[in-house]
Tab-separated table of C-alpha atoms in Angstrom:
chain	number	residue	atom	x	y	z
A	1	MET	CA	-6.290	-14.289	-43.201
A	2	GLY	CA	-10.084	-14.136	-43.592
A	3	PHE	CA	-12.703	-15.501	-41.235
A	4	SER	CA	-13.124	-18.670	-43.300
A	5	HIS	CA	-9.422	-19.410	-42.940
A	6	PHE	CA	-9.704	-18.552	-39.268
A	7	ALA	CA	-12.444	-21.153	-38.896
A	8	GLU	CA	-10.255	-23.741	-40.599
A	9	ARG	CA	-7.415	-22.903	-38.220
A	10	VAL	CA	-9.792	-23.238	-35.271
A	11	ALA	CA	-10.909	-26.662	-36.455
A	12	LEU	CA	-7.294	-27.795	-36.821
A	13	LEU	CA	-6.114	-26.470	-33.490
A	14	LEU	CA	-9.080	-27.990	-31.716
A	15	LEU	CA	-7.503	-31.328	-32.539
A	16	LEU	CA	-3.941	-30.333	-31.674
A	17	VAL	CA	-3.975	-28.082	-28.634
A	18	HIS	CA	-5.473	-28.136	-25.161
A	19	LEU	CA	-6.405	-24.519	-24.709
A	20	SER	CA	-8.306	-23.877	-21.559
A	21	LEU	CA	-6.343	-22.914	-18.487
A	22	THR	CA	-8.354	-25.338	-16.412
A	23	ASN	CA	-11.057	-27.960	-16.849
A	24	LEU	CA	-13.615	-26.967	-14.239
A	25	ASP	CA	-12.683	-23.828	-12.315
A	26	LEU	CA	-10.825	-20.769	-13.536
A	27	PRO	CA	-9.484	-18.937	-10.469
A	28	VAL	CA	-9.124	-15.224	-11.241
A	29	SER	CA	-7.038	-12.973	-8.989
A	30	ILE	CA	-6.826	-9.185	-9.191
A	31	LEU	CA	-3.926	-6.841	-8.464
A	32	TRP	CA	-5.189	-3.270	-8.139
A	33	TYR	CA	-2.194	-1.063	-8.919
A	34	GLY	CA	-2.831	2.514	-7.883
A	35	GLU	CA	-5.963	4.099	-6.497
A	36	PHE	CA	-9.334	2.495	-7.193
A	37	SER	CA	-12.449	3.269	-5.164
A	38	PRO	CA	-14.558	0.463	-3.664
A	39	ALA	CA	-17.289	1.322	-6.182
A	40	GLN	CA	-14.831	0.926	-9.071
A	41	LYS	CA	-13.565	-2.387	-7.738
A	42	SER	CA	-17.101	-3.718	-7.439
A	43	ILE	CA	-17.793	-2.948	-11.130
A	44	VAL	CA	-14.990	-5.352	-12.089
A	45	SER	CA	-15.641	-8.028	-9.467
A	46	ASP	CA	-19.362	-8.086	-10.291
A	47	PHE	CA	-18.483	-8.547	-13.975
A	48	LEU	CA	-16.334	-11.569	-13.164
A	49	LEU	CA	-19.054	-13.042	-10.949
A	50	SER	CA	-21.571	-12.462	-13.744
A	51	LEU	CA	-19.688	-14.798	-16.104
A	52	ASN	CA	-21.212	-17.793	-14.322
A	53	PRO	CA	-24.910	-18.444	-15.034
A	54	GLN	CA	-27.104	-16.728	-12.455
A	55	ASN	CA	-30.751	-15.761	-12.359
A	56	GLU	CA	-30.087	-12.457	-14.102
A	57	GLN	CA	-32.199	-11.050	-16.896
A	58	ASN	CA	-31.320	-11.837	-20.509
A	59	PRO	CA	-29.317	-10.895	-22.470
A	60	SER	CA	-26.682	-11.628	-19.866
A	61	VAL	CA	-22.947	-11.618	-19.265
A	62	SER	CA	-23.090	-15.405	-18.905
A	63	GLN	CA	-24.670	-15.641	-22.374
A	64	TRP	CA	-21.672	-13.733	-23.738
A	65	TRP	CA	-19.335	-16.140	-21.901
A	66	SER	CA	-21.190	-19.115	-23.381
A	67	THR	CA	-19.625	-18.351	-26.778
A	68	ILE	CA	-16.195	-18.791	-25.185
A	69	GLN	CA	-17.463	-22.068	-23.743
A	70	ILE	CA	-18.004	-23.279	-27.325
A	71	TYR	CA	-14.225	-23.230	-27.794
A	72	MET	CA	-13.827	-25.250	-24.595
A	73	LYS	CA	-16.402	-27.846	-25.524
A	74	LYS	CA	-14.966	-28.369	-28.998
A	75	ALA	CA	-11.554	-28.856	-27.394
A	76	GLY	CA	-13.020	-31.605	-25.209
A	77	LYS	CA	-13.183	-29.501	-22.056
A	78	LYS	CA	-16.010	-29.197	-19.605
A	79	GLU	CA	-17.734	-25.895	-18.911
A	80	THR	CA	-15.510	-23.537	-16.974
A	81	GLN	CA	-16.709	-21.745	-13.861
A	82	VAL	CA	-14.965	-18.498	-12.994
A	83	VAL	CA	-13.931	-18.287	-9.344
A	84	LEU	CA	-12.974	-14.892	-7.923
A	85	SER	CA	-9.793	-15.581	-5.966
A	86	ASP	CA	-7.309	-13.231	-4.269
A	87	GLN	CA	-7.476	-9.442	-4.528
A	88	ILE	CA	-4.391	-7.401	-3.663
A	89	SER	CA	-4.118	-3.601	-3.592
A	90	ASP	CA	-0.925	-1.642	-4.217
A	91	GLU	CA	-2.326	1.870	-3.799
A	92	ASN	CA	1.094	3.488	-3.361
A	93	CYS	CA	2.402	2.125	-6.686
A	94	SER	CA	5.416	0.418	-5.139
A	95	ILE	CA	7.455	0.246	-8.354
A	96	GLY	CA	6.452	3.653	-9.664
A	97	LYS	CA	3.871	5.141	-11.989
A	98	ILE	CA	5.791	4.704	-15.243
A	99	LEU	CA	6.006	0.994	-16.047
A	100	LYS	CA	7.700	-1.094	-18.713
A	101	LYS	CA	5.913	-4.158	-20.078
A	102	PRO	CA	8.157	-6.659	-18.211
A	103	GLN	CA	7.141	-4.995	-14.941
A	104	ILE	CA	3.528	-5.974	-15.591
A	105	SER	CA	4.483	-9.656	-15.529
A	106	GLU	CA	6.493	-8.981	-12.349
A	107	LEU	CA	3.387	-7.507	-10.757
A	108	ALA	CA	1.332	-10.501	-11.873
A	109	GLU	CA	3.827	-12.825	-10.210
A	110	ARG	CA	3.234	-11.082	-6.878
A	111	VAL	CA	-0.216	-12.588	-6.802
A	112	ASN	CA	-0.189	-16.202	-5.709
A	113	SER	CA	-1.923	-17.409	-8.843
A	114	LYS	CA	-2.939	-21.045	-8.711
A	115	PRO	CA	-1.866	-23.428	-11.477
A	116	GLY	CA	-4.195	-22.847	-14.394
A	117	GLY	CA	-5.221	-19.518	-12.907
A	118	LEU	CA	-5.512	-16.032	-14.318
A	119	THR	CA	-4.357	-12.748	-12.786
A	120	LEU	CA	-5.748	-9.341	-13.716
A	121	VAL	CA	-3.256	-6.500	-13.293
A	122	LEU	CA	-5.318	-3.313	-13.379
A	123	THR	CA	-3.556	0.057	-13.352
A	124	ALA	CA	-5.101	3.328	-12.198
A	125	LYS	CA	-5.721	6.415	-14.313
A	126	ASP	CA	-2.426	8.092	-13.344
A	127	VAL	CA	-0.200	5.098	-14.141
A	128	ALA	CA	1.571	5.059	-17.503
A	129	VAL	CA	2.471	1.706	-19.054
A	130	GLU	CA	4.747	1.136	-22.039
A	131	GLY	CA	2.623	1.059	-25.196
A	132	PHE	CA	-0.540	2.238	-23.423
A	133	CYS	CA	-2.564	4.511	-25.725
A	134	MET	CA	0.089	4.136	-28.425
A	135	SER	CA	-0.376	0.524	-29.487
A	136	SER	CA	-2.750	-1.091	-26.999
A	137	CYS	CA	-5.310	-0.656	-24.235
A	138	GLY	CA	-4.129	-3.855	-22.563
A	139	PHE	CA	-2.513	-7.199	-23.261
A	140	HIS	CA	-2.320	-10.735	-21.941
A	141	GLY	CA	0.668	-12.971	-21.328
A	142	SER	CA	1.662	-16.069	-19.419
A	143	ASP	CA	4.049	-17.422	-16.817
A	144	THR	CA	5.116	-20.981	-17.453
A	145	LYS	CA	8.283	-20.968	-15.325
A	146	VAL	CA	6.805	-22.146	-12.038
A	147	VAL	CA	3.064	-22.619	-12.500
A	148	LYS	CA	1.238	-22.591	-15.800
A	149	SER	CA	-0.811	-19.452	-15.403
A	150	ALA	CA	-1.787	-16.410	-17.431
A	151	PHE	CA	-2.248	-12.728	-16.762
A	152	ILE	CA	-4.090	-9.773	-18.259
A	153	TRP	CA	-3.161	-6.110	-17.969
A	154	VAL	CA	-5.665	-3.312	-18.573
A	155	GLY	CA	-5.241	0.371	-17.706
A	156	ASN	CA	-7.801	3.030	-16.803
A	157	SER	CA	-7.646	5.319	-19.827
A	158	VAL	CA	-10.001	8.062	-18.629
A	159	THR	CA	-7.324	10.772	-18.340
A	160	GLN	CA	-4.798	9.421	-20.848
A	161	CYS	CA	-6.642	8.222	-23.965
A	162	PRO	CA	-10.391	7.693	-23.477
A	163	GLY	CA	-10.984	8.283	-27.188
A	164	GLN	CA	-8.899	5.215	-27.968
A	165	CYS	CA	-9.494	2.888	-25.030
A	166	ALA	CA	-12.910	3.915	-23.677
A	167	TRP	CA	-14.862	4.229	-26.951
A	168	PRO	CA	-17.853	4.204	-27.391
A	169	PHE	CA	-18.192	6.034	-24.043
A	170	HIS	CA	-15.980	8.878	-25.304
A	171	GLN	CA	-15.484	10.644	-28.626
A	172	PRO	CA	-13.092	8.587	-30.781
A	173	ILE	CA	-9.693	10.098	-31.556
A	174	TYR	CA	-10.180	9.371	-35.251
A	175	GLY	CA	-12.850	8.179	-37.667
A	176	PRO	CA	-16.544	9.122	-37.645
A	177	GLN	CA	-17.265	11.513	-34.766
A	178	THR	CA	-20.501	10.090	-33.418
A	179	ALA	CA	-21.798	11.142	-30.002
A	180	PRO	CA	-20.429	9.071	-27.116
A	181	LEU	CA	-22.738	6.590	-25.425
A	182	GLY	CA	-23.668	6.714	-21.757
A	183	ALA	CA	-21.521	4.420	-19.595
A	184	PRO	CA	-23.746	1.756	-17.987
A	185	ASN	CA	-22.024	1.992	-14.590
A	186	GLY	CA	-21.566	5.734	-14.729
A	187	ASP	CA	-17.777	5.555	-14.988
A	188	VAL	CA	-16.253	6.089	-18.430
A	189	GLY	CA	-12.846	4.785	-17.325
A	190	LEU	CA	-14.085	1.619	-15.627
A	191	ASP	CA	-16.761	0.817	-18.196
A	192	GLY	CA	-14.041	1.164	-20.835
A	193	MET	CA	-11.842	-1.168	-18.797
A	194	ILE	CA	-14.632	-3.773	-18.742
A	195	VAL	CA	-14.728	-3.774	-22.551
A	196	ASN	CA	-10.979	-4.388	-22.680
A	197	ILE	CA	-10.964	-6.905	-19.819
A	198	ALA	CA	-13.698	-8.883	-21.583
A	199	SER	CA	-11.860	-8.833	-24.914
A	200	LEU	CA	-8.570	-9.912	-23.343
A	201	LEU	CA	-10.289	-12.504	-21.156
A	202	ALA	CA	-11.671	-14.124	-24.304
A	203	GLY	CA	-8.170	-14.120	-25.787
A	204	ALA	CA	-6.418	-15.305	-22.640
A	205	VAL	CA	-8.728	-18.281	-22.186
A	206	THR	CA	-8.663	-19.427	-25.823
A	207	ASN	CA	-5.024	-18.549	-26.540
A	208	PRO	CA	-3.313	-18.435	-23.117
A	209	PHE	CA	0.185	-19.485	-24.143
A	210	GLY	CA	0.346	-18.225	-27.726
A	211	ASN	CA	-0.398	-21.545	-29.419
A	212	GLY	CA	-4.191	-21.491	-29.366
A	213	TYR	CA	-6.868	-19.694	-31.353
A	214	PHE	CA	-5.883	-16.676	-33.410
A	215	GLN	CA	-5.755	-15.424	-36.958
A	216	GLY	CA	-2.901	-13.584	-38.605
A	217	SER	CA	0.595	-13.365	-37.142
A	218	ALA	CA	1.439	-14.891	-33.770
A	219	ASP	CA	3.296	-11.649	-33.018
A	220	ALA	CA	0.102	-9.620	-33.449
A	221	PRO	CA	-2.736	-12.142	-33.257
A	222	LEU	CA	-6.404	-11.406	-33.788
A	223	GLU	CA	-8.087	-13.521	-31.126
A	224	ALA	CA	-11.635	-14.479	-30.184
A	225	ALA	CA	-12.760	-10.906	-29.451
A	226	SER	CA	-10.094	-8.776	-31.127
A	227	ALA	CA	-11.144	-10.409	-34.429
A	228	CYS	CA	-14.379	-8.414	-34.086
A	229	PRO	CA	-13.216	-4.841	-33.354
A	230	GLY	CA	-15.785	-2.147	-32.620
A	231	VAL	CA	-18.760	-4.523	-32.763
A	232	TYR	CA	-21.175	-4.535	-29.809
A	233	GLY	CA	-24.574	-5.060	-31.407
A	234	LYS	CA	-26.263	-5.940	-34.673
A	235	GLY	CA	-25.675	-3.582	-37.582
A	236	ALA	CA	-22.366	-2.235	-36.237
A	237	TYR	CA	-20.009	-0.403	-38.582
A	238	PRO	CA	-16.978	1.874	-38.037
A	239	GLY	CA	-18.026	4.634	-35.669
A	240	TYR	CA	-21.299	2.896	-34.766
A	241	ALA	CA	-21.330	0.296	-31.988
A	242	GLY	CA	-24.516	-1.381	-33.189
A	243	GLU	CA	-28.087	-1.714	-31.910
A	244	LEU	CA	-27.900	-1.681	-28.112
A	245	LEU	CA	-30.205	-1.623	-25.121
A	246	VAL	CA	-30.722	1.724	-23.380
A	247	ASP	CA	-31.339	2.170	-19.663
A	248	SER	CA	-34.667	3.983	-19.288
A	249	VAL	CA	-33.478	5.925	-16.235
A	250	SER	CA	-29.845	6.821	-16.948
A	251	GLY	CA	-29.937	6.717	-20.751
A	252	ALA	CA	-26.780	4.574	-20.706
A	253	SER	CA	-26.169	1.970	-23.403
A	254	TYR	CA	-25.484	-1.692	-22.656
A	255	ASN	CA	-25.923	-5.167	-24.079
A	256	ALA	CA	-25.693	-7.514	-21.094
A	257	HIS	CA	-27.190	-7.837	-17.619
A	258	GLY	CA	-25.026	-8.957	-14.706
A	259	VAL	CA	-25.355	-9.765	-11.017
A	260	SER	CA	-26.760	-7.240	-8.534
A	261	GLY	CA	-28.616	-5.386	-11.258
A	262	ARG	CA	-25.420	-4.512	-13.138
A	263	LYS	CA	-25.406	-3.621	-16.814
A	264	TYR	CA	-22.360	-3.973	-19.069
A	265	LEU	CA	-21.299	-3.344	-22.646
A	266	LEU	CA	-19.371	-6.343	-23.959
A	267	PRO	CA	-17.566	-6.829	-27.280
A	268	ALA	CA	-18.602	-9.259	-29.984
A	269	VAL	CA	-16.817	-12.625	-29.977
A	270	PHE	CA	-15.892	-14.747	-32.986
A	271	ASP	CA	-18.134	-17.811	-32.863
A	272	PRO	CA	-16.264	-20.857	-34.222
A	273	SER	CA	-19.519	-22.731	-34.842
A	274	THR	CA	-20.879	-20.072	-37.227
A	275	SER	CA	-17.612	-18.390	-38.357
A	276	GLN	CA	-19.186	-15.017	-37.551
A	277	CYS	CA	-18.859	-12.308	-34.940
A	278	SER	CA	-21.490	-13.029	-32.299
A	279	THR	CA	-23.174	-10.389	-30.129
A	280	VAL	CA	-25.604	-10.908	-27.258
A	281	VAL	CA	-28.054	-8.374	-28.729
């Protein structure tokens, strides 16, 4: 299905489905599974806090999030504010370091997610998850049994498959072998996780229960961000992330400013109002 058909599907589903997890606030909880340093945790928490408009420099993380807000507004929802909720650490990996997909949802259920909330299950670099590096860098799902909530899983790929799940901060495992870009927070694994968290966050919010915005098959949907793979700036093509900003001190590449002076690289998002992949630079 092409982008024009995708736009038609968006227009139809806007009339049929209530998509956002919540009208006003989106409580986001985090389960840290395995060992993450305080510095690594702050990279993720600062990203989530940056989704709400602040006084940061443009282009900003909140500008990127504003494209997702277009979906909300067209569905008759008010702007959504992200609220950082509970954070739980399971440093000892209580159910092991080799996980099946159903165990990810079990871990998500450990967090007392509020109705309409979202839980991030983030696994450390030495935790193997079914399908990780083979078919995905993360996924999102939902729990509708008790409370209507959604979850996202993303793994730290730095020692397992950085060429697949941390590009463009690492040499790709296939395709054009361009030089890797500098990671804006100095951590290839975590900066790669941010890219995947952002992509899955866009999908989880606009298609939380599998009946929202996507193109293609419902079994393998292309969602708001995954419909624009490998695009981070204008002029992107396979093997080239696009025109990006470069930090004058570190030489790292980024396209969005966040809170506390943070810089992030965020994926393009399909803009339903223009039927094109939208980047913040």
